[in-house]
Amino acid sequence: MKKIKNVIKKSDKKKLTIYLVLRALVIFCMIRELFLGNIMNALLCVLSLILFLIPMFVEKTFKVDLPNTLEIIIMLFIFSAEILGEINSFYLKIENFDTILHTLNGFLCAGVGLSLVDLLNNKVESFNLSPVFIVIVAFCFSMTVGVFWEFFEYGMDKYMGVDMQKDTYVSKIKTVELDENKSNDVITIDNITETIIVDKELNVTQISGYLDIGLHDTMDDLKVNFVGAAIFSAFGYVYLKTKEKFKFIKNFVIVKK
């Protein structure tokens, strides 16, 4: 009870309500997945519950204040990515769902990057950085997070047998691998209508077009991460320069207590 009271004291009603509702939905989803025998999905629910605690952990450990808006968006992002996207297949059912999340991720991570640089910049009086440098570092921080996330997706696909880097059907490929002379000439195969896949047990699978295994998905994710990071960096620069314009940026900037 004491811990719950402390949470209530530090949080406004809106943030606390959203946190409790999302937590209840995740617990309900976890129970459902356990009844259905989907252990991996149940573990994703457990992971989501742990991730919900990150904002409070960061505030307590590093003695900083996360804006309520940022905390709410982080919780909604986690719920959307894990519960809606992975467990309920929104990535496949809703067009551009993955694109929206990766764009938002780029935006939020740039905010975190700007916060880190600004906090370090304000910690030492003799160490002063220009707004341009701060937003460049914030942008690079966001892109680095995006790249490491793609590393994580690749690792999960390769070693855990999942499919986080979604595949894409293409009708045209260019490759030097099919060059019999090994002269590095590009071989183009266009208007591919079907591909026949035969495994070692001679099972045959026929698909429409050629199946790209994740490259297009990865590059699309990085492109929209770039867009999100660039948008925040542009607004962040003006905010740091003037401290007056685009004050909404303060809703995404972590500050010291």
PDB file of C-alpha atoms in Angstrom:
ATOM      1  CA  MET A   1       0.000   0.000   0.000  1.00  0.00           C
ATOM      2  CA  LYS A   2       2.845   2.373   0.803  1.00  0.00           C
ATOM      3  CA  LYS A   3       4.341   1.946  -2.686  1.00  0.00           C
ATOM      4  CA  ILE A   4       0.950   2.552  -4.317  1.00  0.00           C
ATOM      5  CA  LYS A   5       0.501   5.775  -2.311  1.00  0.00           C
ATOM      6  CA  ASN A   6       3.928   6.981  -3.416  1.00  0.00           C
ATOM      7  CA  VAL A   7       3.024   6.342  -7.055  1.00  0.00           C
ATOM      8  CA  ILE A   8      -0.246   8.255  -6.636  1.00  0.00           C
ATOM      9  CA  LYS A   9       1.556  11.212  -5.057  1.00  0.00           C
ATOM     10  CA  LYS A  10       4.010  11.460  -7.943  1.00  0.00           C
ATOM     11  CA  SER A  11       1.566  10.943 -10.783  1.00  0.00           C
ATOM     12  CA  ASP A  12      -1.471  12.829 -11.961  1.00  0.00           C
ATOM     13  CA  LYS A  13      -4.782  11.032 -12.329  1.00  0.00           C
ATOM     14  CA  LYS A  14      -4.651  10.784 -16.125  1.00  0.00           C
ATOM     15  CA  LYS A  15      -1.246   9.101 -16.217  1.00  0.00           C
ATOM     16  CA  LEU A  16      -2.126   6.752 -13.367  1.00  0.00           C
ATOM     17  CA  THR A  17      -5.452   5.821 -14.981  1.00  0.00           C
ATOM     18  CA  ILE A  18      -3.786   4.997 -18.304  1.00  0.00           C
ATOM     19  CA  TYR A  19      -1.089   2.983 -16.519  1.00  0.00           C
ATOM     20  CA  LEU A  20      -3.627   0.915 -14.556  1.00  0.00           C
ATOM     21  CA  VAL A  21      -5.888   0.348 -17.577  1.00  0.00           C
ATOM     22  CA  LEU A  22      -2.999  -0.779 -19.793  1.00  0.00           C
ATOM     23  CA  ARG A  23      -1.616  -2.992 -17.044  1.00  0.00           C
ATOM     24  CA  ALA A  24      -5.034  -4.620 -16.551  1.00  0.00           C
ATOM     25  CA  LEU A  25      -5.381  -5.215 -20.300  1.00  0.00           C
ATOM     26  CA  VAL A  26      -1.931  -6.820 -20.460  1.00  0.00           C
ATOM     27  CA  ILE A  27      -2.691  -9.081 -17.488  1.00  0.00           C
ATOM     28  CA  PHE A  28      -5.986 -10.116 -19.107  1.00  0.00           C
ATOM     29  CA  CYS A  29      -4.134 -10.818 -22.364  1.00  0.00           C
ATOM     30  CA  MET A  30      -1.487 -12.853 -20.512  1.00  0.00           C
ATOM     31  CA  ILE A  31      -4.144 -15.011 -18.820  1.00  0.00           C
ATOM     32  CA  ARG A  32      -5.861 -15.561 -22.163  1.00  0.00           C
ATOM     33  CA  GLU A  33      -2.618 -16.586 -23.866  1.00  0.00           C
ATOM     34  CA  LEU A  34      -1.808 -19.011 -21.034  1.00  0.00           C
ATOM     35  CA  PHE A  35      -5.219 -20.655 -21.426  1.00  0.00           C
ATOM     36  CA  LEU A  36      -4.595 -20.915 -25.178  1.00  0.00           C
ATOM     37  CA  GLY A  37      -1.173 -22.453 -24.546  1.00  0.00           C
ATOM     38  CA  ASN A  38       0.745 -19.620 -26.233  1.00  0.00           C
ATOM     39  CA  ILE A  39       3.705 -19.455 -23.862  1.00  0.00           C
ATOM     40  CA  MET A  40       5.767 -17.072 -26.026  1.00  0.00           C
ATOM     41  CA  ASN A  41       2.889 -14.588 -26.172  1.00  0.00           C
ATOM     42  CA  ALA A  42       2.432 -14.862 -22.413  1.00  0.00           C
ATOM     43  CA  LEU A  43       6.126 -14.065 -21.974  1.00  0.00           C
ATOM     44  CA  LEU A  44       5.672 -11.016 -24.208  1.00  0.00           C
ATOM     45  CA  CYS A  45       2.963  -9.877 -21.806  1.00  0.00           C
ATOM     46  CA  VAL A  46       5.348 -10.303 -18.875  1.00  0.00           C
ATOM     47  CA  LEU A  47       7.958  -8.309 -20.791  1.00  0.00           C
ATOM     48  CA  SER A  48       5.397  -5.550 -21.401  1.00  0.00           C
ATOM     49  CA  LEU A  49       4.588  -5.344 -17.685  1.00  0.00           C
ATOM     50  CA  ILE A  50       8.297  -4.982 -16.933  1.00  0.00           C
ATOM     51  CA  LEU A  51       8.753  -2.331 -19.618  1.00  0.00           C
ATOM     52  CA  PHE A  52       5.884  -0.307 -18.125  1.00  0.00           C
ATOM     53  CA  LEU A  53       8.080   0.169 -15.043  1.00  0.00           C
ATOM     54  CA  ILE A  54      10.982   1.709 -16.974  1.00  0.00           C
ATOM     55  CA  PRO A  55       9.835   5.367 -16.662  1.00  0.00           C
ATOM     56  CA  MET A  56       9.527   5.078 -12.857  1.00  0.00           C
ATOM     57  CA  PHE A  57      12.846   3.220 -12.675  1.00  0.00           C
ATOM     58  CA  VAL A  58      14.599   5.923 -14.703  1.00  0.00           C
ATOM     59  CA  GLU A  59      13.136   8.723 -12.567  1.00  0.00           C
ATOM     60  CA  LYS A  60      14.147   7.074  -9.304  1.00  0.00           C
ATOM     61  CA  THR A  61      17.588   5.861 -10.394  1.00  0.00           C
ATOM     62  CA  PHE A  62      18.813   8.946 -12.242  1.00  0.00           C
ATOM     63  CA  LYS A  63      16.850  11.528 -10.223  1.00  0.00           C
ATOM     64  CA  VAL A  64      15.144  13.066 -13.234  1.00  0.00           C
ATOM     65  CA  ASP A  65      11.571  14.007 -14.090  1.00  0.00           C
ATOM     66  CA  LEU A  66       9.898  12.541 -17.161  1.00  0.00           C
ATOM     67  CA  PRO A  67       7.072  14.717 -18.512  1.00  0.00           C
ATOM     68  CA  ASN A  68       3.660  13.082 -18.146  1.00  0.00           C
ATOM     69  CA  THR A  69       3.099  13.268 -21.903  1.00  0.00           C
ATOM     70  CA  LEU A  70       6.321  11.362 -22.559  1.00  0.00           C
ATOM     71  CA  GLU A  71       5.474   8.687 -19.985  1.00  0.00           C
ATOM     72  CA  ILE A  72       1.979   8.183 -21.396  1.00  0.00           C
ATOM     73  CA  ILE A  73       3.258   7.893 -24.972  1.00  0.00           C
ATOM     74  CA  ILE A  74       5.964   5.426 -23.889  1.00  0.00           C
ATOM     75  CA  MET A  75       3.361   3.204 -22.210  1.00  0.00           C
ATOM     76  CA  LEU A  76       1.022   3.395 -25.206  1.00  0.00           C
ATOM     77  CA  PHE A  77       3.964   2.642 -27.509  1.00  0.00           C
ATOM     78  CA  ILE A  78       4.910  -0.479 -25.531  1.00  0.00           C
ATOM     79  CA  PHE A  79       1.293  -1.673 -25.509  1.00  0.00           C
ATOM     80  CA  SER A  80       0.895  -1.021 -29.238  1.00  0.00           C
ATOM     81  CA  ALA A  81       4.172  -2.703 -30.202  1.00  0.00           C
ATOM     82  CA  GLU A  82       3.941  -5.822 -28.049  1.00  0.00           C
ATOM     83  CA  ILE A  83       0.264  -6.490 -27.344  1.00  0.00           C
ATOM     84  CA  LEU A  84      -1.417  -5.069 -30.434  1.00  0.00           C
ATOM     85  CA  GLY A  85       1.403  -5.503 -32.938  1.00  0.00           C
ATOM     86  CA  GLU A  86       2.932  -8.862 -32.032  1.00  0.00           C
ATOM     87  CA  ILE A  87       0.222 -10.765 -30.154  1.00  0.00           C
ATOM     88  CA  ASN A  88      -2.850  -9.452 -31.978  1.00  0.00           C
ATOM     89  CA  SER A  89      -1.100  -9.229 -35.374  1.00  0.00           C
ATOM     90  CA  PHE A  90      -1.808  -5.532 -35.999  1.00  0.00           C
ATOM     91  CA  TYR A  91       1.439  -5.396 -37.995  1.00  0.00           C
ATOM     92  CA  LEU A  92      -0.236  -7.629 -40.575  1.00  0.00           C
ATOM     93  CA  LYS A  93      -3.865  -6.565 -40.182  1.00  0.00           C
ATOM     94  CA  ILE A  94      -3.440  -2.771 -40.231  1.00  0.00           C
ATOM     95  CA  GLU A  95      -1.547  -1.145 -43.074  1.00  0.00           C
ATOM     96  CA  ASN A  96       1.312   1.153 -42.002  1.00  0.00           C
ATOM     97  CA  PHE A  97       0.917   0.207 -38.316  1.00  0.00           C
ATOM     98  CA  ASP A  98       4.610  -0.702 -38.145  1.00  0.00           C
ATOM     99  CA  THR A  99       5.547   2.478 -40.032  1.00  0.00           C
ATOM    100  CA  ILE A 100       3.686   4.684 -37.556  1.00  0.00           C
ATOM    101  CA  LEU A 101       5.382   3.045 -34.570  1.00  0.00           C
ATOM    102  CA  HIS A 102       8.878   3.331 -36.047  1.00  0.00           C
ATOM    103  CA  THR A 103       8.296   6.993 -36.936  1.00  0.00           C
ATOM    104  CA  LEU A 104       7.145   7.644 -33.380  1.00  0.00           C
ATOM    105  CA  ASN A 105      10.151   5.728 -32.072  1.00  0.00           C
ATOM    106  CA  GLY A 106      12.489   7.976 -34.059  1.00  0.00           C
ATOM    107  CA  PHE A 107      10.740  11.065 -32.670  1.00  0.00           C
ATOM    108  CA  LEU A 108      10.807   9.881 -29.043  1.00  0.00           C
ATOM    109  CA  CYS A 109      14.404   8.631 -29.141  1.00  0.00           C
ATOM    110  CA  ALA A 110      15.548  11.973 -30.526  1.00  0.00           C
ATOM    111  CA  GLY A 111      13.812  13.555 -27.539  1.00  0.00           C
ATOM    112  CA  VAL A 112      15.675  11.243 -25.177  1.00  0.00           C
ATOM    113  CA  GLY A 113      18.947  12.002 -26.974  1.00  0.00           C
ATOM    114  CA  LEU A 114      18.372  15.742 -26.713  1.00  0.00           C
ATOM    115  CA  SER A 115      17.528  15.350 -23.035  1.00  0.00           C
ATOM    116  CA  LEU A 116      20.723  13.425 -22.313  1.00  0.00           C
ATOM    117  CA  VAL A 117      22.915  15.958 -24.070  1.00  0.00           C
ATOM    118  CA  ASP A 118      21.112  18.893 -22.488  1.00  0.00           C
ATOM    119  CA  LEU A 119      21.368  17.348 -19.018  1.00  0.00           C
ATOM    120  CA  LEU A 120      25.094  16.724 -19.419  1.00  0.00           C
ATOM    121  CA  ASN A 121      25.533  20.167 -20.925  1.00  0.00           C
ATOM    122  CA  ASN A 122      23.883  21.836 -17.926  1.00  0.00           C
ATOM    123  CA  LYS A 123      25.766  19.754 -15.396  1.00  0.00           C
ATOM    124  CA  VAL A 124      29.116  21.457 -15.987  1.00  0.00           C
ATOM    125  CA  GLU A 125      29.017  25.244 -16.192  1.00  0.00           C
ATOM    126  CA  SER A 126      32.196  25.556 -18.271  1.00  0.00           C
ATOM    127  CA  PHE A 127      31.027  23.007 -20.833  1.00  0.00           C
ATOM    128  CA  ASN A 128      28.637  24.749 -23.215  1.00  0.00           C
ATOM    129  CA  LEU A 129      27.333  23.277 -26.467  1.00  0.00           C
ATOM    130  CA  SER A 130      25.528  24.961 -29.324  1.00  0.00           C
ATOM    131  CA  PRO A 131      21.915  23.989 -30.174  1.00  0.00           C
ATOM    132  CA  VAL A 132      23.136  22.688 -33.552  1.00  0.00           C
ATOM    133  CA  PHE A 133      25.524  20.243 -31.918  1.00  0.00           C
ATOM    134  CA  ILE A 134      22.880  19.121 -29.413  1.00  0.00           C
ATOM    135  CA  VAL A 135      20.273  18.297 -32.066  1.00  0.00           C
ATOM    136  CA  ILE A 136      22.864  16.552 -34.253  1.00  0.00           C
ATOM    137  CA  VAL A 137      23.784  14.300 -31.335  1.00  0.00           C
ATOM    138  CA  ALA A 138      20.082  13.792 -30.546  1.00  0.00           C
ATOM    139  CA  PHE A 139      19.430  12.807 -34.158  1.00  0.00           C
ATOM    140  CA  CYS A 140      22.392  10.404 -34.209  1.00  0.00           C
ATOM    141  CA  PHE A 141      21.289   8.902 -30.889  1.00  0.00           C
ATOM    142  CA  SER A 142      17.844   8.192 -32.336  1.00  0.00           C
ATOM    143  CA  MET A 143      19.278   6.594 -35.472  1.00  0.00           C
ATOM    144  CA  THR A 144      21.664   4.489 -33.379  1.00  0.00           C
ATOM    145  CA  VAL A 145      18.754   3.170 -31.319  1.00  0.00           C
ATOM    146  CA  GLY A 146      16.932   2.372 -34.574  1.00  0.00           C
ATOM    147  CA  VAL A 147      19.924   0.455 -35.939  1.00  0.00           C
ATOM    148  CA  PHE A 148      20.384  -1.541 -32.738  1.00  0.00           C
ATOM    149  CA  TRP A 149      16.687  -2.387 -32.788  1.00  0.00           C
ATOM    150  CA  GLU A 150      17.114  -3.857 -36.271  1.00  0.00           C
ATOM    151  CA  PHE A 151      20.082  -5.867 -34.943  1.00  0.00           C
ATOM    152  CA  PHE A 152      17.761  -7.156 -32.220  1.00  0.00           C
ATOM    153  CA  GLU A 153      15.065  -8.095 -34.751  1.00  0.00           C
ATOM    154  CA  TYR A 154      17.619  -9.923 -36.899  1.00  0.00           C
ATOM    155  CA  GLY A 155      18.955 -11.808 -33.881  1.00  0.00           C
ATOM    156  CA  MET A 156      15.466 -12.815 -32.775  1.00  0.00           C
ATOM    157  CA  ASP A 157      14.638 -14.054 -36.278  1.00  0.00           C
ATOM    158  CA  LYS A 158      17.852 -16.025 -36.637  1.00  0.00           C
ATOM    159  CA  TYR A 159      18.206 -17.536 -33.185  1.00  0.00           C
ATOM    160  CA  MET A 160      14.682 -17.575 -31.711  1.00  0.00           C
ATOM    161  CA  GLY A 161      12.746 -18.685 -34.787  1.00  0.00           C
ATOM    162  CA  VAL A 162      10.423 -15.669 -34.994  1.00  0.00           C
ATOM    163  CA  ASP A 163       9.721 -13.289 -37.881  1.00  0.00           C
ATOM    164  CA  MET A 164      10.172  -9.723 -36.634  1.00  0.00           C
ATOM    165  CA  GLN A 165      11.737  -8.535 -39.901  1.00  0.00           C
ATOM    166  CA  LYS A 166       8.643  -8.961 -42.024  1.00  0.00           C
ATOM    167  CA  ASP A 167       9.032 -10.372 -45.544  1.00  0.00           C
ATOM    168  CA  THR A 168       8.019  -8.635 -48.775  1.00  0.00           C
ATOM    169  CA  TYR A 169       6.922 -10.056 -52.117  1.00  0.00           C
ATOM    170  CA  VAL A 170       8.907  -8.540 -55.007  1.00  0.00           C
ATOM    171  CA  SER A 171       8.681  -9.082 -58.757  1.00  0.00           C
ATOM    172  CA  LYS A 172      12.223  -8.031 -59.653  1.00  0.00           C
ATOM    173  CA  ILE A 173      15.681  -8.868 -58.319  1.00  0.00           C
ATOM    174  CA  LYS A 174      19.206  -7.783 -59.224  1.00  0.00           C
ATOM    175  CA  THR A 175      22.152  -9.925 -58.151  1.00  0.00           C
ATOM    176  CA  VAL A 176      25.750 -10.775 -59.024  1.00  0.00           C
ATOM    177  CA  GLU A 177      25.355 -14.187 -57.354  1.00  0.00           C
ATOM    178  CA  LEU A 178      23.845 -15.644 -60.545  1.00  0.00           C
ATOM    179  CA  ASP A 179      26.710 -14.413 -62.730  1.00  0.00           C
ATOM    180  CA  GLU A 180      28.268 -17.675 -63.900  1.00  0.00           C
ATOM    181  CA  ASN A 181      31.455 -15.916 -65.029  1.00  0.00           C
ATOM    182  CA  LYS A 182      32.004 -14.409 -61.574  1.00  0.00           C
ATOM    183  CA  SER A 183      32.809 -11.082 -63.221  1.00  0.00           C
ATOM    184  CA  ASN A 184      30.618  -9.042 -60.867  1.00  0.00           C
ATOM    185  CA  ASP A 185      28.072  -8.357 -63.599  1.00  0.00           C
ATOM    186  CA  VAL A 186      24.582  -7.659 -62.311  1.00  0.00           C
ATOM    187  CA  ILE A 187      21.989 -10.205 -63.405  1.00  0.00           C
ATOM    188  CA  THR A 188      18.443  -8.835 -63.531  1.00  0.00           C
ATOM    189  CA  ILE A 189      15.367 -11.036 -63.312  1.00  0.00           C
ATOM    190  CA  ASP A 190      12.197  -9.059 -63.961  1.00  0.00           C
ATOM    191  CA  ASN A 191       8.460  -9.791 -63.942  1.00  0.00           C
ATOM    192  CA  ILE A 192       8.731 -12.665 -61.465  1.00  0.00           C
ATOM    193  CA  THR A 193       5.256 -14.176 -61.123  1.00  0.00           C
ATOM    194  CA  GLU A 194       5.961 -17.165 -58.895  1.00  0.00           C
ATOM    195  CA  THR A 195       8.676 -18.973 -56.975  1.00  0.00           C
ATOM    196  CA  ILE A 196       8.763 -22.691 -56.225  1.00  0.00           C
ATOM    197  CA  ILE A 197      10.477 -23.698 -52.983  1.00  0.00           C
ATOM    198  CA  VAL A 198      11.562 -27.315 -52.455  1.00  0.00           C
ATOM    199  CA  ASP A 199      12.943 -28.426 -49.077  1.00  0.00           C
ATOM    200  CA  LYS A 200      15.127 -31.475 -48.402  1.00  0.00           C
ATOM    201  CA  GLU A 201      12.040 -33.644 -47.793  1.00  0.00           C
ATOM    202  CA  LEU A 202      10.900 -32.630 -51.289  1.00  0.00           C
ATOM    203  CA  ASN A 203       7.957 -30.675 -49.920  1.00  0.00           C
ATOM    204  CA  VAL A 204       6.968 -28.052 -52.481  1.00  0.00           C
ATOM    205  CA  THR A 205       5.711 -24.549 -51.667  1.00  0.00           C
ATOM    206  CA  GLN A 206       4.631 -22.199 -54.429  1.00  0.00           C
ATOM    207  CA  ILE A 207       4.398 -18.450 -53.785  1.00  0.00           C
ATOM    208  CA  SER A 208       3.461 -15.430 -55.875  1.00  0.00           C
ATOM    209  CA  GLY A 209       6.575 -13.479 -56.830  1.00  0.00           C
ATOM    210  CA  TYR A 210       9.910 -13.621 -55.025  1.00  0.00           C
ATOM    211  CA  LEU A 211      10.099 -13.470 -51.226  1.00  0.00           C
ATOM    212  CA  ASP A 212      12.475 -10.855 -49.850  1.00  0.00           C
ATOM    213  CA  ILE A 213      13.416 -11.934 -46.319  1.00  0.00           C
ATOM    214  CA  GLY A 214      13.330  -8.702 -44.356  1.00  0.00           C
ATOM    215  CA  LEU A 215      15.569  -6.269 -46.260  1.00  0.00           C
ATOM    216  CA  HIS A 216      12.762  -3.981 -47.423  1.00  0.00           C
ATOM    217  CA  ASP A 217      11.166  -4.038 -43.970  1.00  0.00           C
ATOM    218  CA  THR A 218      14.460  -3.102 -42.313  1.00  0.00           C
ATOM    219  CA  MET A 219      15.168  -0.226 -44.686  1.00  0.00           C
ATOM    220  CA  ASP A 220      11.599   1.079 -44.434  1.00  0.00           C
ATOM    221  CA  ASP A 221      11.887   1.038 -40.636  1.00  0.00           C
ATOM    222  CA  LEU A 222      15.161   2.983 -40.728  1.00  0.00           C
ATOM    223  CA  LYS A 223      13.752   5.501 -43.214  1.00  0.00           C
ATOM    224  CA  VAL A 224      10.756   6.379 -41.068  1.00  0.00           C
ATOM    225  CA  ASN A 225      12.978   6.407 -37.962  1.00  0.00           C
ATOM    226  CA  PHE A 226      15.057   8.984 -39.860  1.00  0.00           C
ATOM    227  CA  VAL A 227      11.933  11.044 -40.555  1.00  0.00           C
ATOM    228  CA  GLY A 228      10.806  10.988 -36.920  1.00  0.00           C
ATOM    229  CA  ALA A 229      14.277  11.914 -35.659  1.00  0.00           C
ATOM    230  CA  ALA A 230      14.641  14.703 -38.222  1.00  0.00           C
ATOM    231  CA  ILE A 231      11.261  16.228 -37.324  1.00  0.00           C
ATOM    232  CA  PHE A 232      12.058  16.295 -33.617  1.00  0.00           C
ATOM    233  CA  SER A 233      15.565  17.637 -34.251  1.00  0.00           C
ATOM    234  CA  ALA A 234      14.193  20.512 -36.332  1.00  0.00           C
ATOM    235  CA  PHE A 235      11.665  21.499 -33.668  1.00  0.00           C
ATOM    236  CA  GLY A 236      14.246  20.881 -30.943  1.00  0.00           C
ATOM    237  CA  TYR A 237      16.745  23.231 -32.548  1.00  0.00           C
ATOM    238  CA  VAL A 238      14.252  26.097 -32.667  1.00  0.00           C
ATOM    239  CA  TYR A 239      13.182  25.392 -29.093  1.00  0.00           C
ATOM    240  CA  LEU A 240      16.758  25.372 -27.757  1.00  0.00           C
ATOM    241  CA  LYS A 241      17.595  28.482 -29.745  1.00  0.00           C
ATOM    242  CA  THR A 242      14.627  30.579 -28.632  1.00  0.00           C
ATOM    243  CA  LYS A 243      13.177  28.836 -25.535  1.00  0.00           C
ATOM    244  CA  GLU A 244       9.886  30.342 -26.729  1.00  0.00           C
ATOM    245  CA  LYS A 245       8.803  28.680 -29.978  1.00  0.00           C
ATOM    246  CA  PHE A 246       7.554  25.082 -30.142  1.00  0.00           C
ATOM    247  CA  LYS A 247       7.163  24.844 -26.381  1.00  0.00           C
ATOM    248  CA  PHE A 248       5.443  21.476 -26.830  1.00  0.00           C
ATOM    249  CA  ILE A 249       8.976  20.062 -27.081  1.00  0.00           C
ATOM    250  CA  LYS A 250       9.140  20.398 -23.287  1.00  0.00           C
ATOM    251  CA  ASN A 251       6.620  17.559 -23.109  1.00  0.00           C
ATOM    252  CA  PHE A 252       9.292  15.211 -24.496  1.00  0.00           C
ATOM    253  CA  VAL A 253      12.395  16.524 -22.716  1.00  0.00           C
ATOM    254  CA  ILE A 254      13.624  14.894 -19.511  1.00  0.00           C
ATOM    255  CA  VAL A 255      14.778  17.357 -16.838  1.00  0.00           C
ATOM    256  CA  LYS A 256      16.725  17.089 -13.599  1.00  0.00           C
ATOM    257  CA  LYS A 257      14.812  17.103 -10.309  1.00  0.00           C
TER     258      LYS A 257
END
